[in-house]
mmCIF file of C-alpha atoms in Angstrom:
data_model
loop_
_atom_site.group_PDB
_atom_site.id
_atom_site.type_symbol
_atom_site.label_atom_id
_atom_site.label_comp_id
_atom_site.label_asym_id
_atom_site.label_seq_id
_atom_site.Cartn_x
_atom_site.Cartn_y
_atom_site.Cartn_z
ATOM 1 C CA MET A 15 -71.904 -5.316 -77.634
ATOM 2 C CA ASN A 16 -72.873 -8.410 -79.630
ATOM 3 C CA ILE A 17 -70.178 -9.214 -82.210
ATOM 4 C CA LEU A 18 -70.213 -11.851 -84.941
ATOM 5 C CA LEU A 19 -66.801 -12.915 -86.244
ATOM 6 C CA VAL A 20 -66.513 -14.638 -89.630
ATOM 7 C CA THR A 21 -63.186 -16.449 -89.988
ATOM 8 C CA GLN A 22 -62.025 -19.658 -91.623
ATOM 9 C CA HIS A 23 -59.532 -20.251 -88.794
ATOM 10 C CA PHE A 24 -60.191 -20.192 -85.074
ATOM 11 C CA TYR A 25 -59.181 -22.027 -81.912
ATOM 12 C CA PRO A 26 -57.740 -24.680 -81.606
ATOM 13 C CA GLU A 27 -55.956 -23.452 -84.739
ATOM 14 C CA GLN A 28 -53.200 -21.054 -83.681
ATOM 15 C CA PHE A 29 -54.122 -17.608 -84.975
ATOM 16 C CA ARG A 30 -53.722 -14.369 -83.056
ATOM 17 C CA ILE A 31 -57.347 -13.526 -83.734
ATOM 18 C CA ASN A 32 -58.218 -16.134 -81.073
ATOM 19 C CA ASP A 33 -56.674 -14.011 -78.357
ATOM 20 C CA VAL A 34 -58.431 -10.866 -79.613
ATOM 21 C CA PHE A 35 -61.910 -12.333 -79.369
ATOM 22 C CA PHE A 36 -61.338 -14.260 -76.155
ATOM 23 C CA GLU A 37 -60.204 -10.951 -74.650
ATOM 24 C CA LEU A 38 -63.264 -9.121 -76.017
ATOM 25 C CA SER A 39 -65.393 -11.782 -74.317
ATOM 26 C CA LYS A 40 -63.556 -11.174 -71.038
ATOM 27 C CA ARG A 41 -64.314 -7.481 -71.425
ATOM 28 C CA GLY A 42 -68.030 -8.187 -71.420
ATOM 29 C CA HIS A 43 -68.837 -8.411 -75.125
ATOM 30 C CA SER A 44 -71.002 -11.223 -76.483
ATOM 31 C CA ILE A 45 -69.021 -13.054 -79.178
ATOM 32 C CA THR A 46 -70.209 -15.551 -81.786
ATOM 33 C CA VAL A 47 -67.719 -17.052 -84.257
ATOM 34 C CA LEU A 48 -68.692 -18.578 -87.601
ATOM 35 C CA THR A 49 -65.733 -20.736 -88.580
ATOM 36 C CA GLY A 50 -64.562 -23.996 -90.153
ATOM 37 C CA LEU A 51 -63.361 -27.337 -88.855
ATOM 38 C CA PRO A 52 -59.789 -27.054 -87.541
ATOM 39 C CA ASN A 53 -57.213 -28.489 -89.957
ATOM 40 C CA TYR A 54 -54.444 -25.860 -90.066
ATOM 41 C CA PRO A 55 -51.524 -26.311 -90.505
ATOM 42 C CA GLN A 56 -51.482 -30.117 -90.355
ATOM 43 C CA GLY A 57 -53.795 -30.483 -93.373
ATOM 44 C CA LYS A 58 -56.155 -32.963 -91.698
ATOM 45 C CA ILE A 59 -59.302 -32.246 -89.714
ATOM 46 C CA LEU A 60 -58.547 -32.799 -86.034
ATOM 47 C CA LYS A 61 -59.928 -36.012 -84.577
ATOM 48 C CA ASP A 62 -62.237 -34.286 -82.085
ATOM 49 C CA TYR A 63 -64.066 -32.496 -84.907
ATOM 50 C CA ARG A 64 -64.763 -35.373 -87.275
ATOM 51 C CA PHE A 65 -68.114 -37.133 -87.782
ATOM 52 C CA PHE A 66 -70.221 -34.102 -86.808
ATOM 53 C CA LYS A 67 -68.563 -33.697 -83.404
ATOM 54 C CA ASN A 68 -68.186 -30.273 -81.772
ATOM 55 C CA ARG A 69 -70.086 -28.342 -84.428
ATOM 56 C CA LYS A 70 -71.213 -25.996 -81.651
ATOM 57 C CA GLN A 71 -68.968 -25.073 -78.735
ATOM 58 C CA ILE A 72 -68.509 -22.455 -76.054
ATOM 59 C CA ILE A 73 -64.841 -21.806 -75.299
ATOM 60 C CA ASN A 74 -63.724 -19.051 -72.919
ATOM 61 C CA GLY A 75 -67.213 -17.579 -73.146
ATOM 62 C CA VAL A 76 -67.135 -17.444 -76.959
ATOM 63 C CA LYS A 77 -69.903 -19.232 -78.875
ATOM 64 C CA ILE A 78 -68.412 -21.096 -81.839
ATOM 65 C CA LEU A 79 -70.394 -22.347 -84.847
ATOM 66 C CA ARG A 80 -68.402 -24.666 -87.137
ATOM 67 C CA VAL A 81 -69.232 -25.472 -90.738
ATOM 68 C CA PRO A 82 -67.927 -28.436 -92.759
ATOM 69 C CA LEU A 83 -65.068 -28.037 -95.198
ATOM 70 C CA ILE A 84 -62.578 -30.094 -97.190
ATOM 71 C CA SER A 85 -59.287 -30.333 -95.289
ATOM 72 C CA ARG A 86 -56.383 -28.394 -96.814
ATOM 73 C CA GLY A 87 -54.143 -31.422 -97.408
ATOM 74 C CA LYS A 88 -50.688 -30.843 -98.884
ATOM 75 C CA SER A 89 -51.360 -29.933 -102.523
ATOM 76 C CA LEU A 90 -52.368 -26.636 -104.114
ATOM 77 C CA PHE A 91 -55.459 -28.307 -105.610
ATOM 78 C CA ARG A 92 -56.573 -29.588 -102.217
ATOM 79 C CA LEU A 93 -55.910 -26.187 -100.654
ATOM 80 C CA SER A 94 -58.118 -24.578 -103.300
ATOM 81 C CA LEU A 95 -60.918 -27.005 -102.438
ATOM 82 C CA ASN A 96 -60.434 -26.147 -98.768
ATOM 83 C CA TYR A 97 -60.949 -22.446 -99.459
ATOM 84 C CA ILE A 98 -63.892 -22.948 -101.796
ATOM 85 C CA SER A 99 -65.664 -25.372 -99.452
ATOM 86 C CA PHE A 100 -65.475 -22.976 -96.511
ATOM 87 C CA ALA A 101 -66.726 -20.041 -98.588
ATOM 88 C CA ILE A 102 -69.764 -22.060 -99.678
ATOM 89 C CA SER A 103 -70.469 -23.653 -96.273
ATOM 90 C CA SER A 104 -70.151 -20.424 -94.329
ATOM 91 C CA TYR A 105 -72.329 -18.560 -96.831
ATOM 92 C CA LEU A 106 -75.094 -21.157 -96.515
ATOM 93 C CA ARG A 107 -74.784 -21.315 -92.715
ATOM 94 C CA ALA A 108 -75.066 -17.520 -92.557
ATOM 95 C CA LEU A 109 -78.672 -17.830 -93.722
ATOM 96 C CA PHE A 110 -79.545 -19.542 -90.439
ATOM 97 C CA VAL A 111 -77.365 -17.632 -87.972
ATOM 98 C CA LYS A 112 -79.400 -15.768 -85.360
ATOM 99 C CA LYS A 113 -79.343 -12.103 -86.384
ATOM 100 C CA ASP A 114 -79.065 -10.641 -82.873
ATOM 101 C CA PHE A 115 -75.549 -9.220 -83.311
ATOM 102 C CA ASP A 116 -74.679 -5.506 -83.490
ATOM 103 C CA ILE A 117 -71.676 -5.705 -85.777
ATOM 104 C CA ILE A 118 -69.969 -8.191 -88.129
ATOM 105 C CA ILE A 119 -66.191 -8.564 -88.381
ATOM 106 C CA GLY A 120 -64.537 -10.599 -91.125
ATOM 107 C CA HIS A 121 -61.038 -11.876 -90.289
ATOM 108 C CA GLN A 122 -59.446 -11.772 -93.728
ATOM 109 C CA THR A 123 -56.261 -13.683 -94.264
ATOM 110 C CA SER A 124 -56.110 -15.675 -97.497
ATOM 111 C CA PRO A 125 -58.242 -15.979 -99.487
ATOM 112 C CA ILE A 126 -60.619 -13.034 -99.299
ATOM 113 C CA THR A 127 -63.557 -15.347 -100.098
ATOM 114 C CA GLN A 128 -63.431 -16.579 -96.499
ATOM 115 C CA VAL A 129 -65.304 -13.421 -95.399
ATOM 116 C CA ILE A 130 -67.977 -13.565 -98.103
ATOM 117 C CA ALA A 131 -70.517 -14.742 -95.512
ATOM 118 C CA GLY A 132 -70.043 -11.351 -93.863
ATOM 119 C CA VAL A 133 -71.341 -9.629 -97.001
ATOM 120 C CA LEU A 134 -74.500 -11.739 -96.892
ATOM 121 C CA LEU A 135 -74.995 -11.162 -93.169
ATOM 122 C CA LYS A 136 -74.659 -7.407 -93.661
ATOM 123 C CA GLN A 137 -77.424 -7.524 -96.251
ATOM 124 C CA LEU A 138 -79.686 -9.766 -94.162
ATOM 125 C CA ALA A 139 -79.194 -8.107 -90.775
ATOM 126 C CA LYS A 140 -78.582 -4.512 -91.951
ATOM 127 C CA LYS A 141 -75.647 -4.251 -89.544
ATOM 128 C CA PRO A 142 -72.152 -2.738 -90.049
ATOM 129 C CA PHE A 143 -69.586 -5.037 -91.652
ATOM 130 C CA ILE A 144 -65.863 -4.596 -90.929
ATOM 131 C CA ILE A 145 -63.070 -6.490 -92.702
ATOM 132 C CA TYR A 146 -59.881 -6.961 -90.697
ATOM 133 C CA CYS A 147 -57.319 -7.352 -93.485
ATOM 134 C CA PHE A 148 -54.100 -9.327 -92.971
ATOM 135 C CA ASP A 149 -53.426 -10.299 -96.614
ATOM 136 C CA LEU A 150 -53.955 -8.184 -99.714
ATOM 137 C CA TRP A 151 -56.121 -9.605 -102.476
ATOM 138 C CA PRO A 152 -55.714 -10.424 -105.269
ATOM 139 C CA ALA A 153 -52.026 -9.547 -104.776
ATOM 140 C CA SER A 154 -51.456 -12.627 -102.591
ATOM 141 C CA LEU A 155 -52.028 -14.821 -105.652
ATOM 142 C CA GLU A 156 -48.558 -13.887 -106.829
ATOM 143 C CA THR A 157 -47.138 -16.123 -104.081
ATOM 144 C CA VAL A 158 -48.406 -19.106 -106.099
ATOM 145 C CA ASN A 159 -47.097 -17.615 -109.365
ATOM 146 C CA LEU A 160 -50.448 -16.336 -110.629
ATOM 147 C CA LYS A 161 -49.777 -13.055 -112.414
ATOM 148 C CA PRO A 162 -52.171 -10.149 -113.113
ATOM 149 C CA ASP A 163 -52.625 -11.222 -116.751
ATOM 150 C CA ASN A 164 -53.898 -14.651 -115.669
ATOM 151 C CA VAL A 165 -57.641 -15.273 -116.147
ATOM 152 C CA ILE A 166 -58.075 -16.597 -112.592
ATOM 153 C CA TYR A 167 -56.248 -13.553 -111.239
ATOM 154 C CA LYS A 168 -58.551 -11.225 -113.171
ATOM 155 C CA ILE A 169 -61.673 -12.982 -111.900
ATOM 156 C CA LEU A 170 -60.494 -12.914 -108.290
ATOM 157 C CA SER A 171 -59.527 -9.283 -108.720
ATOM 158 C CA LYS A 172 -63.163 -8.435 -109.446
ATOM 159 C CA VAL A 173 -64.345 -10.651 -106.572
ATOM 160 C CA SER A 174 -61.883 -9.001 -104.182
ATOM 161 C CA ASN A 175 -62.917 -5.509 -105.203
ATOM 162 C CA TRP A 176 -66.596 -6.423 -104.804
ATOM 163 C CA ILE A 177 -66.068 -7.783 -101.281
ATOM 164 C CA TYR A 178 -63.812 -4.943 -100.094
ATOM 165 C CA ARG A 179 -66.301 -2.352 -101.316
ATOM 166 C CA ARG A 180 -69.107 -3.943 -99.337
ATOM 167 C CA ALA A 181 -67.307 -3.399 -96.048
ATOM 168 C CA ASP A 182 -68.243 -0.326 -94.060
ATOM 169 C CA TYR A 183 -64.678 -0.173 -92.760
ATOM 170 C CA ILE A 184 -61.419 -1.988 -93.448
ATOM 171 C CA LEU A 185 -59.001 -2.466 -90.574
ATOM 172 C CA MET A 186 -55.426 -2.794 -91.856
ATOM 173 C CA SER A 187 -52.791 -4.822 -90.014
ATOM 174 C CA SER A 188 -50.088 -2.942 -91.949
ATOM 175 C CA TYR A 189 -50.042 0.781 -92.718
ATOM 176 C CA SER A 190 -48.630 0.107 -96.200
ATOM 177 C CA PHE A 191 -51.901 -1.616 -97.151
ATOM 178 C CA LYS A 192 -53.387 1.851 -97.564
ATOM 179 C CA LYS A 193 -51.339 2.425 -100.715
ATOM 180 C CA TYR A 194 -52.615 -0.818 -102.262
ATOM 181 C CA PHE A 195 -56.249 -0.065 -101.458
ATOM 182 C CA ASN A 196 -55.844 3.422 -102.914
ATOM 183 C CA GLU A 197 -54.014 2.467 -106.094
ATOM 184 C CA TYR A 198 -55.420 -0.976 -106.922
ATOM 185 C CA HIS A 199 -58.974 -0.943 -105.579
ATOM 186 C CA GLY A 200 -59.661 2.785 -105.660
ATOM 187 C CA ILE A 201 -60.668 2.724 -101.991
ATOM 188 C CA TYR A 202 -59.630 5.864 -100.118
ATOM 189 C CA SER A 203 -61.954 6.263 -97.153
ATOM 190 C CA ASN A 204 -62.824 4.164 -94.100
ATOM 191 C CA LEU A 205 -59.362 2.580 -93.953
ATOM 192 C CA ILE A 206 -58.113 2.174 -90.372
ATOM 193 C CA TYR A 207 -54.609 1.152 -89.326
ATOM 194 C CA LEU A 208 -54.778 -1.342 -86.448
ATOM 195 C CA PRO A 209 -51.579 -3.417 -86.110
ATOM 196 C CA MET A 210 -51.704 -6.555 -83.990
ATOM 197 C CA TYR A 211 -50.127 -7.069 -80.595
ATOM 198 C CA ALA A 212 -48.314 -10.179 -79.356
ATOM 199 C CA GLU A 213 -49.777 -12.674 -76.900
ATOM 200 C CA SER A 214 -48.732 -11.977 -73.311
ATOM 201 C CA ILE A 215 -46.514 -15.085 -73.229
ATOM 202 C CA TYR A 216 -43.987 -13.227 -75.398
ATOM 203 C CA GLU A 217 -43.906 -10.196 -73.118
ATOM 204 C CA ASN A 218 -42.873 -12.506 -70.275
ATOM 205 C CA VAL A 219 -39.834 -13.952 -72.020
ATOM 206 C CA ASN A 220 -36.729 -13.557 -69.859
ATOM 207 C CA ASP A 221 -34.394 -10.773 -70.971
ATOM 208 C CA SER A 222 -31.307 -12.977 -70.877
ATOM 209 C CA SER A 223 -31.273 -16.072 -73.068
ATOM 210 C CA LYS A 224 -31.664 -19.438 -71.425
ATOM 211 C CA LYS A 225 -28.961 -21.462 -73.077
ATOM 212 C CA ILE A 226 -29.936 -24.981 -74.015
ATOM 213 C CA ASN A 227 -26.449 -25.252 -75.452
ATOM 214 C CA ASP A 228 -23.332 -23.152 -75.792
ATOM 215 C CA LYS A 229 -24.429 -21.777 -79.162
ATOM 216 C CA PHE A 230 -25.540 -18.571 -80.859
ATOM 217 C CA ASN A 231 -29.189 -19.453 -81.467
ATOM 218 C CA LEU A 232 -31.291 -17.908 -84.243
ATOM 219 C CA LEU A 233 -35.060 -18.409 -84.274
ATOM 220 C CA PHE A 234 -37.605 -18.344 -87.080
ATOM 221 C CA ALA A 235 -41.114 -18.918 -85.722
ATOM 222 C CA GLY A 236 -44.328 -19.194 -87.730
ATOM 223 C CA ASN A 237 -45.879 -20.456 -90.917
ATOM 224 C CA ILE A 238 -43.563 -22.075 -93.454
ATOM 225 C CA GLY A 239 -45.184 -21.201 -96.777
ATOM 226 C CA LYS A 240 -44.124 -19.851 -100.146
ATOM 227 C CA MET A 241 -44.409 -16.253 -99.000
ATOM 228 C CA GLN A 242 -42.017 -16.772 -96.061
ATOM 229 C CA SER A 243 -39.026 -17.606 -98.305
ATOM 230 C CA ILE A 244 -37.489 -20.095 -95.868
ATOM 231 C CA ASP A 245 -34.955 -21.106 -98.520
ATOM 232 C CA THR A 246 -33.295 -17.706 -97.952
ATOM 233 C CA ILE A 247 -32.589 -18.772 -94.353
ATOM 234 C CA ILE A 248 -31.339 -22.210 -95.442
ATOM 235 C CA LYS A 249 -28.927 -20.675 -97.951
ATOM 236 C CA ALA A 250 -27.635 -18.234 -95.330
ATOM 237 C CA ALA A 251 -27.108 -21.179 -93.006
ATOM 238 C CA GLU A 252 -24.996 -22.870 -95.686
ATOM 239 C CA ILE A 253 -22.728 -19.826 -95.849
ATOM 240 C CA LEU A 254 -22.328 -19.876 -92.060
ATOM 241 C CA LYS A 255 -21.928 -23.626 -91.616
ATOM 242 C CA ARG A 256 -18.237 -23.250 -90.807
ATOM 243 C CA TYR A 257 -19.271 -21.466 -87.585
ATOM 244 C CA ASN A 258 -19.993 -24.461 -85.383
ATOM 245 C CA ASP A 259 -21.668 -22.365 -82.703
ATOM 246 C CA ILE A 260 -24.291 -20.650 -84.939
ATOM 247 C CA VAL A 261 -27.522 -22.660 -85.015
ATOM 248 C CA PHE A 262 -30.747 -21.932 -86.907
ATOM 249 C CA HIS A 263 -33.983 -23.065 -85.211
ATOM 250 C CA ILE A 264 -37.096 -23.171 -87.407
ATOM 251 C CA VAL A 265 -40.304 -23.622 -85.414
ATOM 252 C CA GLY A 266 -43.530 -24.043 -87.359
ATOM 253 C CA ASP A 267 -45.247 -25.936 -90.132
ATOM 254 C CA GLY A 268 -46.753 -25.218 -93.515
ATOM 255 C CA SER A 269 -46.906 -26.085 -97.185
ATOM 256 C CA GLU A 270 -43.169 -25.524 -97.774
ATOM 257 C CA ARG A 271 -41.799 -27.294 -94.704
ATOM 258 C CA GLU A 272 -40.946 -30.577 -96.457
ATOM 259 C CA LYS A 273 -39.285 -28.695 -99.299
ATOM 260 C CA ALA A 274 -37.230 -26.634 -96.835
ATOM 261 C CA GLU A 275 -36.166 -29.726 -94.912
ATOM 262 C CA LYS A 276 -35.141 -31.416 -98.161
ATOM 263 C CA LEU A 277 -33.062 -28.399 -99.190
ATOM 264 C CA SER A 278 -31.311 -28.411 -95.824
ATOM 265 C CA LYS A 279 -30.660 -32.145 -96.092
ATOM 266 C CA ASP A 280 -29.423 -31.886 -99.692
ATOM 267 C CA LEU A 281 -26.950 -29.203 -98.608
ATOM 268 C CA GLY A 282 -25.768 -31.443 -95.783
ATOM 269 C CA LEU A 283 -26.457 -28.825 -93.123
ATOM 270 C CA GLN A 284 -26.028 -29.693 -89.459
ATOM 271 C CA ASN A 285 -26.703 -26.165 -88.239
ATOM 272 C CA VAL A 286 -30.423 -26.064 -89.096
ATOM 273 C CA ILE A 287 -32.974 -27.687 -86.787
ATOM 274 C CA PHE A 288 -36.653 -28.047 -87.717
ATOM 275 C CA HIS A 289 -38.729 -28.289 -84.546
ATOM 276 C CA GLY A 290 -42.135 -28.622 -86.216
ATOM 277 C CA PHE A 291 -45.402 -27.116 -85.048
ATOM 278 C CA HIS A 292 -45.773 -25.945 -81.443
ATOM 279 C CA LYS A 293 -48.714 -24.291 -79.716
ATOM 280 C CA VAL A 294 -48.385 -20.716 -78.501
ATOM 281 C CA ASN A 295 -48.088 -21.810 -74.871
ATOM 282 C CA GLU A 296 -45.080 -23.945 -75.842
ATOM 283 C CA MET A 297 -43.184 -21.164 -77.600
ATOM 284 C CA LYS A 298 -41.670 -19.390 -74.608
ATOM 285 C CA LYS A 299 -38.762 -21.844 -74.330
ATOM 286 C CA PHE A 300 -37.720 -21.184 -77.936
ATOM 287 C CA TYR A 301 -37.789 -17.425 -77.463
ATOM 288 C CA GLU A 302 -35.829 -17.633 -74.244
ATOM 289 C CA MET A 303 -32.999 -19.547 -75.853
ATOM 290 C CA ALA A 304 -32.869 -17.254 -78.926
ATOM 291 C CA ASP A 305 -30.070 -14.694 -79.247
ATOM 292 C CA ALA A 306 -31.797 -13.149 -82.274
ATOM 293 C CA CYS A 307 -34.860 -13.776 -84.441
ATOM 294 C CA LEU A 308 -35.298 -14.052 -88.200
ATOM 295 C CA VAL A 309 -37.950 -12.683 -90.551
ATOM 296 C CA THR A 310 -38.014 -13.252 -94.312
ATOM 297 C CA LEU A 311 -40.466 -12.719 -97.174
ATOM 298 C CA LYS A 312 -40.372 -13.260 -100.912
ATOM 299 C CA LYS A 313 -39.179 -10.396 -103.093
ATOM 300 C CA ASN A 314 -42.363 -8.702 -104.264
ATOM 301 C CA GLU A 315 -43.487 -5.090 -103.847
ATOM 302 C CA ILE A 316 -47.040 -5.934 -102.808
ATOM 303 C CA ILE A 317 -45.987 -8.721 -100.450
ATOM 304 C CA SER A 318 -43.572 -6.287 -98.814
ATOM 305 C CA TYR A 319 -46.579 -4.258 -97.644
ATOM 306 C CA THR A 320 -47.308 -7.065 -95.172
ATOM 307 C CA LEU A 321 -46.220 -6.873 -91.548
ATOM 308 C CA PRO A 322 -45.829 -10.496 -90.348
ATOM 309 C CA GLY A 323 -47.276 -11.034 -86.870
ATOM 310 C CA LYS A 324 -44.028 -12.628 -85.737
ATOM 311 C CA VAL A 325 -42.400 -9.174 -85.782
ATOM 312 C CA GLN A 326 -44.545 -8.033 -82.847
ATOM 313 C CA SER A 327 -43.765 -11.283 -81.030
ATOM 314 C CA TYR A 328 -40.040 -10.822 -81.537
ATOM 315 C CA MET A 329 -40.211 -7.235 -80.302
ATOM 316 C CA ALA A 330 -42.389 -8.078 -77.297
ATOM 317 C CA ALA A 331 -39.821 -10.690 -76.304
ATOM 318 C CA GLY A 332 -37.054 -8.102 -76.611
ATOM 319 C CA LYS A 333 -35.147 -9.940 -79.328
ATOM 320 C CA PRO A 334 -32.873 -8.399 -81.977
ATOM 321 C CA ILE A 335 -34.308 -8.995 -85.443
ATOM 322 C CA VAL A 336 -32.395 -9.966 -88.563
ATOM 323 C CA GLY A 337 -34.392 -9.730 -91.769
ATOM 324 C CA ALA A 338 -34.198 -10.402 -95.465
ATOM 325 C CA ILE A 339 -37.259 -8.303 -96.084
ATOM 326 C CA GLU A 340 -38.396 -4.999 -97.539
ATOM 327 C CA GLY A 341 -41.271 -2.563 -97.181
ATOM 328 C CA GLU A 342 -43.282 -2.183 -93.987
ATOM 329 C CA THR A 343 -41.249 -4.568 -91.844
ATOM 330 C CA LYS A 344 -37.930 -3.040 -92.829
ATOM 331 C CA GLU A 345 -39.256 0.446 -92.061
ATOM 332 C CA ILE A 346 -40.451 -0.596 -88.605
ATOM 333 C CA ILE A 347 -37.204 -2.382 -87.715
ATOM 334 C CA GLU A 348 -35.210 0.674 -88.797
ATOM 335 C CA LYS A 349 -37.535 3.093 -87.009
ATOM 336 C CA ALA A 350 -37.257 1.052 -83.811
ATOM 337 C CA ASN A 351 -33.495 0.537 -84.327
ATOM 338 C CA CYS A 352 -33.931 -3.048 -83.181
ATOM 339 C CA GLY A 353 -32.193 -5.060 -85.875
ATOM 340 C CA LEU A 354 -30.583 -5.375 -89.298
ATOM 341 C CA CYS A 355 -32.316 -5.758 -92.651
ATOM 342 C CA GLY A 356 -31.142 -6.681 -96.114
ATOM 343 C CA PRO A 357 -33.082 -7.084 -99.377
ATOM 344 C CA ALA A 358 -35.688 -9.837 -99.646
ATOM 345 C CA GLU A 359 -34.226 -13.209 -100.770
ATOM 346 C CA ASP A 360 -30.670 -11.859 -100.368
ATOM 347 C CA TYR A 361 -29.186 -14.710 -98.338
ATOM 348 C CA LYS A 362 -25.634 -13.349 -98.546
ATOM 349 C CA THR A 363 -26.564 -10.084 -96.840
ATOM 350 C CA LEU A 364 -28.646 -12.052 -94.334
ATOM 351 C CA ALA A 365 -25.592 -14.150 -93.458
ATOM 352 C CA ASN A 366 -23.418 -11.036 -93.118
ATOM 353 C CA ASN A 367 -25.936 -9.334 -90.834
ATOM 354 C CA ILE A 368 -26.142 -12.445 -88.666
ATOM 355 C CA LEU A 369 -22.373 -12.312 -88.307
ATOM 356 C CA LYS A 370 -22.545 -8.663 -87.256
ATOM 357 C CA LEU A 371 -24.810 -9.571 -84.365
ATOM 358 C CA TYR A 372 -22.831 -12.705 -83.590
ATOM 359 C CA ASN A 373 -19.684 -10.618 -83.160
ATOM 360 C CA ASP A 374 -21.208 -7.678 -81.265
ATOM 361 C CA GLU A 375 -22.837 -8.384 -77.901
ATOM 362 C CA LYS A 376 -23.315 -4.675 -77.172
ATOM 363 C CA LEU A 377 -25.242 -4.223 -80.425
ATOM 364 C CA ARG A 378 -27.466 -7.180 -79.548
ATOM 365 C CA LYS A 379 -28.198 -5.653 -76.153
ATOM 366 C CA LEU A 380 -29.061 -2.274 -77.718
ATOM 367 C CA TYR A 381 -31.396 -3.849 -80.274
ATOM 368 C CA SER A 382 -33.020 -5.962 -77.573
ATOM 369 C CA GLU A 383 -33.801 -2.943 -75.397
ATOM 370 C CA ASN A 384 -35.036 -0.910 -78.366
ATOM 371 C CA ALA A 385 -37.318 -3.697 -79.557
ATOM 372 C CA LYS A 386 -39.110 -3.912 -76.225
ATOM 373 C CA LYS A 387 -39.432 -0.133 -75.881
ATOM 374 C CA PHE A 388 -40.902 0.227 -79.366
ATOM 375 C CA TYR A 389 -43.343 -2.611 -78.790
ATOM 376 C CA LYS A 390 -44.650 -1.083 -75.558
ATOM 377 C CA LYS A 391 -45.071 2.316 -77.204
ATOM 378 C CA TYR A 392 -46.798 1.254 -80.433
ATOM 379 C CA PHE A 393 -47.968 -2.374 -80.315
ATOM 380 C CA SER A 394 -48.952 -3.202 -76.742
ATOM 381 C CA LYS A 395 -52.115 -5.124 -75.949
ATOM 382 C CA ASP A 396 -53.456 -2.267 -73.827
ATOM 383 C CA ILE A 397 -53.120 0.241 -76.674
ATOM 384 C CA TYR A 398 -54.664 -2.224 -79.105
ATOM 385 C CA PHE A 399 -57.852 -2.835 -77.149
ATOM 386 C CA LYS A 400 -58.359 0.815 -76.279
ATOM 387 C CA ARG A 401 -58.292 1.581 -79.994
ATOM 388 C CA LEU A 402 -60.346 -1.445 -81.072
ATOM 389 C CA GLU A 403 -63.151 -0.803 -78.592
ATOM 390 C CA CYS A 404 -63.153 2.889 -79.485
ATOM 391 C CA ILE A 405 -63.470 1.973 -83.180
ATOM 392 C CA LEU A 406 -66.316 -0.493 -82.588
ATOM 393 C CA ASN A 407 -68.236 1.901 -80.351
ATOM 394 C CA ASN A 408 -67.836 4.772 -82.799
ATOM 395 C CA VAL A 409 -68.960 2.605 -85.715
ATOM 396 C CA LEU A 410 -72.127 1.641 -83.852
ATOM 397 C CA GLU A 411 -72.804 5.202 -82.769
ATOM 398 C CA ASP A 412 -71.987 6.531 -86.257
ATOM 399 C CA LYS A 413 -69.238 8.755 -84.885
ATOM 400 C CA ASN A 414 -65.979 9.778 -86.561
ATOM 401 C CA ILE A 415 -63.527 6.949 -85.941
ATOM 402 C CA LYS A 416 -60.540 9.235 -86.587
ATOM 403 C CA GLY A 417 -60.825 10.212 -82.954
ATOM 404 C CA CYS A 418 -59.622 6.712 -82.035
ATOM 405 C CA ASP A 419 -56.185 7.236 -83.582
ATOM 406 C CA ASN A 420 -54.789 8.877 -80.473
ATOM 407 C CA VAL A 421 -56.609 6.850 -77.821
#
């Protein structure tokens, strides 16, 4: 099968979609990726991709076509230019992409305009177009305080609806997305739940923590943006600062990292360590030293529909999860019985739940075992690819994709 992926972010940027399409290539599919110049999360275009270098590459058998864009920088204005520039560049480049593919997949994080080239390619090539949705639009605008009555919000609402309706199918990374598509966009059919798996490195994390110190280590791993509500973790750490052996490790980068570090410094905290950005192949050591892992999101009904990819990583590693989060993630943690959850942004409950795990080794062991079992049953890589390939084959053969639910 010849597959064209449209995505603003691809290797060497660290997104799980990399692993999906490298694996599809290994399985014998021909993959072409239309993407931008790597600049996430640092905000600057990587040195090896400046001055027209590496505009075309083949990595792990995947053909990569890169289009120019304005780097994301550190400000909201610069980030907006980054998104707009990729939407325009990819749309123009799509006119000249060889139309020998069988199917188009748009990897849709934020903003939705990053897959607009897929709409054009569908029209030009007359091939099926699938959107793989990881962020809901325009709902994600609320993370930057744009409300539904805002003019920009209203415009992007129409744009989002137009793009979603041009997809033949929408793959949803979270089951709760279905409610949003039904109620906000009036889309009821051709919605397919396909949650992500974790890279194999997380499945190979040792069951017993490797202690780099004699501490109770808590890990938050991933993007540090407005939606992640890192300040909730910092405030919980302040409550627990009298416990000298509880340490918070924050691994990642993003638009809110400097603000989070400043808050920690202003509060005089010694129990919070920012490790910065690390590649996936460097993450195993952090997971192995973690006694439990943290997941937080801002308090917002629509945002709570999201299932952060870190949850699958935590579960694959067999780590108890402590969350200040609602919606889909809370439901999964409770269903798996692999951790404790309090309301989003409720740092007091987060601190109390951390203490419960800190004081109960047997509970930690139970949650650890349950996390791994649940991951293997519902989120494993093997299950994922059986379903994905079934979906793609059925789309091409115009068969009912519902039959892939139980593959």
